[in-house]
Amino acid sequence: MNQDIEKTALGVMDIDEKTQMVSQPQSNATQMAMNVECPVCRTPNPPSETYCMDCGFLMSSAPVALVDMPEQVSVGKLVTSDGTREFPLNPGVNTVGRENSDVLLTHATVSRKHATITVENGKVYVEDAGSTNGTYVAGKKIGPGEKIELEGGCEVTFGSMALKFEAPEVEEVSGINSRNTEDSRNIENTEAEVSEPTVQIPEAGAESADEASEAEPVVDDVEGASASDAAVMEPETKDAGRLVSKDGKMSFTITEGTNSIGRRDGNGIIITDPYCSGRHAEIVAQDGKFTFTDIGSTNGTLVNGVKLDANVPRELQESDEITIGQTVFHIEVV
């Protein structure tokens, strides 16, 4: 009997000790497992996490040694008008469009495959790929398959989406050096190299009247042109009529040829109505007739209350009411 009592007593004590011994190391193990450090970013993670909560590294794998990648040389970029988005360009062909493109523009007026921008031999070219609403460089529409070189600071418009091309400073400097190479390649001393650009600057700045008359027509700044230049350009700016708002508060001159209409600077007719697109429409004046074309504006254009189809020309009469944004206009023939 005494032996049974002793065995029972010993059994209870043994269980109590085991319970205490098991709970103690289990508690310690849990505390130790709370800090599983990520080998990449050194962030503590719970043991149940498969991936690091901070950097997403797979905790069960070993980090791979990083390889230094060569720095990619900038070849220019496209920037939105508000400066909030940038599209770096890569050497070779860069696609522009609304889907699966290097320059992805989700605007409704941009075609799925709108254009291509090619960077080659230090120059950048844009080519329209047969888009619905067209591609414009510095306000001039380019034809499908036509390849136009981009200059730093110029505006490129895809549909109604206007972007600014920014060339890298290195490229600009190298471009200047390459243009001067031919004139300065035989110059051996530093003094001669410094004087060479000095000789060329008066040529670019129109040193004489003859040089000014040849150089200035290339520039779009009419205000800076000389009297002789104004005489040469006068036939291109002949007034054909006026675009006048219904309330009489706005009036714009319509010249012979194509007149661009929009809210953004650079248009021939700038309308500040917030419902008018940056590049909204075009009016072509020719042989006393006026043709209006909406070029894929966001809010459209109405003529006598009927919305025009995008990129479909419509001949205007003096009695027609043209609604651009929320402003109503009519044509007055000069």
XYZ file of C-alpha atoms in Angstrom:
334
model
C 0.000 0.000 0.000
C 2.780 2.383 0.902
C 4.401 1.728 -2.447
C 1.214 2.656 -4.319
C 0.936 5.921 -2.409
C 4.504 6.816 -3.213
C 4.052 5.995 -6.898
C 0.962 8.187 -7.119
C 2.682 11.028 -5.382
C 5.706 10.715 -7.611
C 3.536 10.605 -10.730
C 1.761 13.877 -9.891
C 4.983 15.666 -9.141
C 6.491 14.407 -12.368
C 3.578 15.753 -14.416
C 3.742 19.124 -12.705
C 7.421 19.406 -13.453
C 6.975 18.431 -17.074
C 4.224 20.978 -17.479
C 6.408 23.676 -16.090
C 9.421 22.627 -18.132
C 7.506 22.454 -21.414
C 5.737 25.782 -21.006
C 8.891 27.668 -20.153
C 10.957 26.845 -23.258
C 7.866 27.139 -25.481
C 7.324 30.654 -24.197
C 10.961 31.498 -24.812
C 10.859 30.039 -28.320
C 7.831 32.137 -29.222
C 9.523 35.288 -28.058
C 12.643 34.492 -30.053
C 10.652 33.738 -33.230
C 8.929 37.125 -33.227
C 11.958 38.722 -34.816
C 12.824 37.063 -38.116
C 15.013 39.585 -39.821
C 14.814 40.028 -43.585
C 18.316 39.470 -45.027
C 17.734 42.217 -47.607
C 16.135 45.192 -45.828
C 16.691 44.068 -42.189
C 13.003 44.419 -41.331
C 11.706 42.143 -38.484
C 8.929 39.821 -39.709
C 6.586 37.353 -37.903
C 7.565 33.705 -38.511
C 4.279 33.107 -40.319
C 5.185 35.570 -43.080
C 6.343 33.991 -46.344
C 7.465 37.300 -47.822
C 9.041 40.297 -46.157
C 6.354 42.804 -45.227
C 8.542 45.709 -46.279
C 10.463 44.729 -49.416
C 8.589 41.569 -50.481
C 11.669 39.319 -50.386
C 10.938 35.556 -50.186
C 12.034 34.746 -46.635
C 12.897 31.119 -47.393
C 15.397 32.073 -50.111
C 18.894 33.483 -49.932
C 19.646 36.995 -51.220
C 21.466 37.219 -54.531
C 24.471 39.463 -54.920
C 23.562 42.647 -56.793
C 25.277 43.345 -60.085
C 26.052 46.937 -60.986
C 24.198 47.746 -64.184
C 25.760 50.252 -66.563
C 24.084 53.643 -66.405
C 21.819 54.136 -69.399
C 22.575 57.250 -71.406
C 19.639 59.632 -71.637
C 18.465 60.291 -75.190
C 15.634 62.673 -74.313
C 12.128 62.464 -72.927
C 8.547 63.592 -73.485
C 6.900 65.612 -70.711
C 3.209 66.444 -70.251
C 2.204 70.112 -70.333
C 1.603 70.159 -66.564
C 4.955 68.458 -65.895
C 3.418 65.625 -63.851
C 4.435 62.778 -66.187
C 7.624 61.998 -68.049
C 8.300 59.398 -70.739
C 12.051 58.670 -71.148
C 13.009 57.616 -74.653
C 15.265 54.660 -75.428
C 17.709 54.247 -78.332
C 15.976 52.754 -81.358
C 12.219 52.655 -81.938
C 9.797 53.836 -79.225
C 6.113 53.132 -79.817
C 3.413 55.676 -78.901
C -0.197 54.640 -78.344
C -3.080 53.852 -76.040
C -2.170 50.172 -75.515
C 1.083 48.205 -75.017
C 3.339 51.122 -75.947
C 6.630 52.543 -74.716
C 4.949 55.944 -74.444
C 1.548 54.931 -73.067
C -1.092 57.659 -73.466
C -4.563 56.643 -72.295
C -6.306 59.708 -73.746
C -9.340 58.813 -75.862
C -8.063 60.741 -78.887
C -4.860 58.682 -79.025
C -4.974 55.593 -81.261
C -3.908 52.162 -79.999
C -0.880 52.329 -82.314
C -0.542 56.045 -82.888
C 3.073 56.816 -83.795
C 6.713 55.852 -83.393
C 9.653 57.869 -82.110
C 13.034 56.730 -83.392
C 16.322 57.676 -81.724
C 19.281 57.106 -84.020
C 22.640 58.756 -84.756
C 22.071 61.371 -82.058
C 18.789 62.547 -83.589
C 15.139 61.965 -82.684
C 12.396 61.467 -85.278
C 8.615 61.105 -84.932
C 6.480 59.254 -87.478
C 2.691 58.959 -87.535
C 1.505 55.348 -87.832
C -1.784 56.145 -89.578
C -3.550 57.377 -86.428
C -7.177 58.490 -86.436
C -6.647 61.985 -85.025
C -3.165 62.653 -86.383
C 0.205 63.752 -85.015
C 1.349 67.375 -84.856
C 4.841 68.830 -84.453
C 4.960 72.496 -83.413
C 1.316 72.841 -84.503
C 1.862 71.353 -87.968
C 0.169 68.079 -88.841
C 2.417 65.388 -90.313
C 1.178 62.832 -92.794
C 1.082 59.068 -92.175
C 4.568 57.648 -92.676
C 6.144 61.116 -92.714
C 9.284 61.320 -90.570
C 9.993 64.612 -88.797
C 13.058 65.415 -86.693
C 12.312 66.741 -83.189
C 14.149 69.723 -81.772
C 14.582 70.309 -78.045
C 11.632 72.208 -76.577
C 9.209 71.571 -79.435
C 5.620 70.485 -78.786
C 4.437 67.120 -80.109
C 0.684 66.450 -80.073
C -0.809 62.972 -80.424
C -4.539 63.399 -81.013
C -5.337 66.016 -78.362
C -2.509 64.971 -76.006
C 0.268 67.573 -76.135
C 3.764 66.699 -74.896
C 7.016 68.645 -74.839
C 10.192 67.033 -76.143
C 13.192 67.663 -73.896
C 16.567 66.750 -75.334
C 19.391 65.925 -72.899
C 21.886 68.690 -72.278
C 24.763 66.406 -73.271
C 23.195 65.776 -76.643
C 22.674 69.492 -77.221
C 26.283 70.289 -76.432
C 27.550 67.473 -78.625
C 25.293 68.702 -81.412
C 26.834 72.159 -81.235
C 30.330 70.692 -81.258
C 29.558 68.490 -84.243
C 28.311 71.480 -86.258
C 31.477 73.392 -85.538
C 33.816 70.441 -86.169
C 34.066 70.957 -89.897
C 35.000 74.628 -89.543
C 37.450 74.107 -86.684
C 39.108 70.782 -87.503
C 42.183 72.454 -89.046
C 42.676 74.891 -86.162
C 45.618 73.868 -84.004
C 45.831 76.414 -81.211
C 43.398 77.395 -78.476
C 43.207 81.024 -79.485
C 41.966 80.118 -82.943
C 39.374 77.703 -81.527
C 37.927 80.427 -79.292
C 37.706 82.930 -82.144
C 35.954 80.532 -84.564
C 32.507 80.555 -82.846
C 32.801 84.357 -82.563
C 32.933 84.593 -86.330
C 29.808 82.409 -86.715
C 27.594 84.170 -84.149
C 26.902 87.281 -86.307
C 25.780 84.938 -89.107
C 23.139 83.276 -86.885
C 22.083 86.677 -85.516
C 21.679 88.263 -88.973
C 24.699 90.646 -89.030
C 23.600 92.335 -92.251
C 20.208 93.172 -93.732
C 20.635 90.554 -96.462
C 21.415 87.822 -93.931
C 18.423 88.878 -91.812
C 16.037 88.585 -94.742
C 17.258 85.058 -95.410
C 17.269 83.821 -91.792
C 14.153 85.375 -90.257
C 11.410 83.767 -92.444
C 12.419 80.414 -90.935
C 11.482 81.689 -87.461
C 7.800 81.758 -86.531
C 8.164 84.948 -84.457
C 6.520 87.544 -86.703
C 6.980 90.303 -84.123
C 10.757 89.954 -84.339
C 10.840 90.122 -88.134
C 12.174 93.140 -89.994
C 10.114 95.352 -92.319
C 11.346 93.483 -95.385
C 10.369 90.160 -93.773
C 6.876 91.463 -92.974
C 6.434 92.350 -96.636
C 7.427 88.842 -97.659
C 5.110 87.200 -95.119
C 2.121 89.494 -95.739
C 0.387 87.261 -98.343
C 0.410 84.344 -95.860
C -1.341 86.424 -93.164
C -4.000 88.074 -95.287
C -7.197 88.530 -93.304
C -10.139 86.478 -94.573
C -12.685 87.048 -91.810
C -13.307 87.069 -88.089
C -14.537 84.564 -85.509
C -16.789 86.537 -83.161
C -18.504 85.348 -79.973
C -22.267 85.785 -79.710
C -21.924 88.184 -76.782
C -19.318 90.213 -78.691
C -16.697 89.890 -75.949
C -14.300 87.808 -78.065
C -13.191 88.430 -81.635
C -10.382 86.677 -83.527
C -8.878 87.305 -86.946
C -9.103 84.436 -89.431
C -6.264 84.496 -91.946
C -6.007 82.805 -95.313
C -4.945 79.184 -94.886
C -5.171 77.027 -91.766
C -6.028 78.592 -88.390
C -5.612 76.366 -85.322
C -8.089 76.814 -82.454
C -7.509 75.800 -78.839
C -6.958 76.804 -75.233
C -3.187 76.347 -75.258
C -0.554 78.852 -76.334
C 0.712 78.192 -79.829
C -2.699 78.168 -81.501
C -3.604 80.857 -84.016
C -6.891 81.418 -82.173
C -6.629 81.001 -78.384
C -9.963 80.525 -76.591
C -9.779 80.600 -72.787
C -13.019 78.659 -72.291
C -12.105 75.806 -69.854
C -14.283 73.410 -71.876
C -12.208 74.086 -75.000
C -9.409 71.545 -75.586
C -5.735 72.484 -75.785
C -5.932 71.788 -79.540
C -9.608 71.848 -80.372
C -10.216 72.514 -84.051
C -9.049 74.124 -87.282
C -10.588 76.693 -89.622
C -9.308 76.766 -93.196
C -10.013 79.937 -95.171
C -9.560 79.584 -98.921
C -11.142 81.271 -101.936
C -13.712 83.045 -99.770
C -14.890 79.803 -98.150
C -14.452 78.670 -94.550
C -14.089 75.012 -93.578
C -14.245 73.960 -89.920
C -12.774 70.664 -88.623
C -12.956 69.378 -85.055
C -9.659 67.515 -84.489
C -10.859 65.169 -81.765
C -11.592 67.646 -78.963
C -12.735 66.321 -75.601
C -16.109 68.110 -75.492
C -16.700 68.352 -79.227
C -17.955 71.193 -81.450
C -21.558 72.052 -82.376
C -22.682 73.790 -85.563
C -26.273 74.995 -85.315
C -26.758 72.610 -82.385
C -25.484 69.517 -84.195
C -22.255 67.900 -82.967
C -19.570 67.523 -85.613
C -17.801 64.231 -86.200
C -14.095 64.390 -85.389
C -11.793 65.059 -88.347
C -14.690 65.558 -90.778
C -14.515 69.028 -92.454
C -17.694 71.160 -92.458
C -18.149 74.208 -94.672
C -19.428 77.209 -92.714
C -21.890 79.940 -93.620
C -22.043 83.407 -92.046
C -25.341 82.534 -90.381
C -23.983 79.363 -88.711
C -23.600 79.259 -84.938
C -20.435 77.425 -83.843
C -20.274 76.250 -80.227
C -16.733 75.671 -78.949
C -16.702 74.524 -75.333
C -19.510 76.636 -73.886
C -18.963 79.685 -76.100
C -21.040 80.387 -79.228
C -19.348 82.025 -82.228
C -20.207 83.049 -85.774
C -18.173 83.910 -88.871
C -17.872 87.439 -90.253
C -16.408 87.711 -93.748
C -14.014 90.592 -94.334
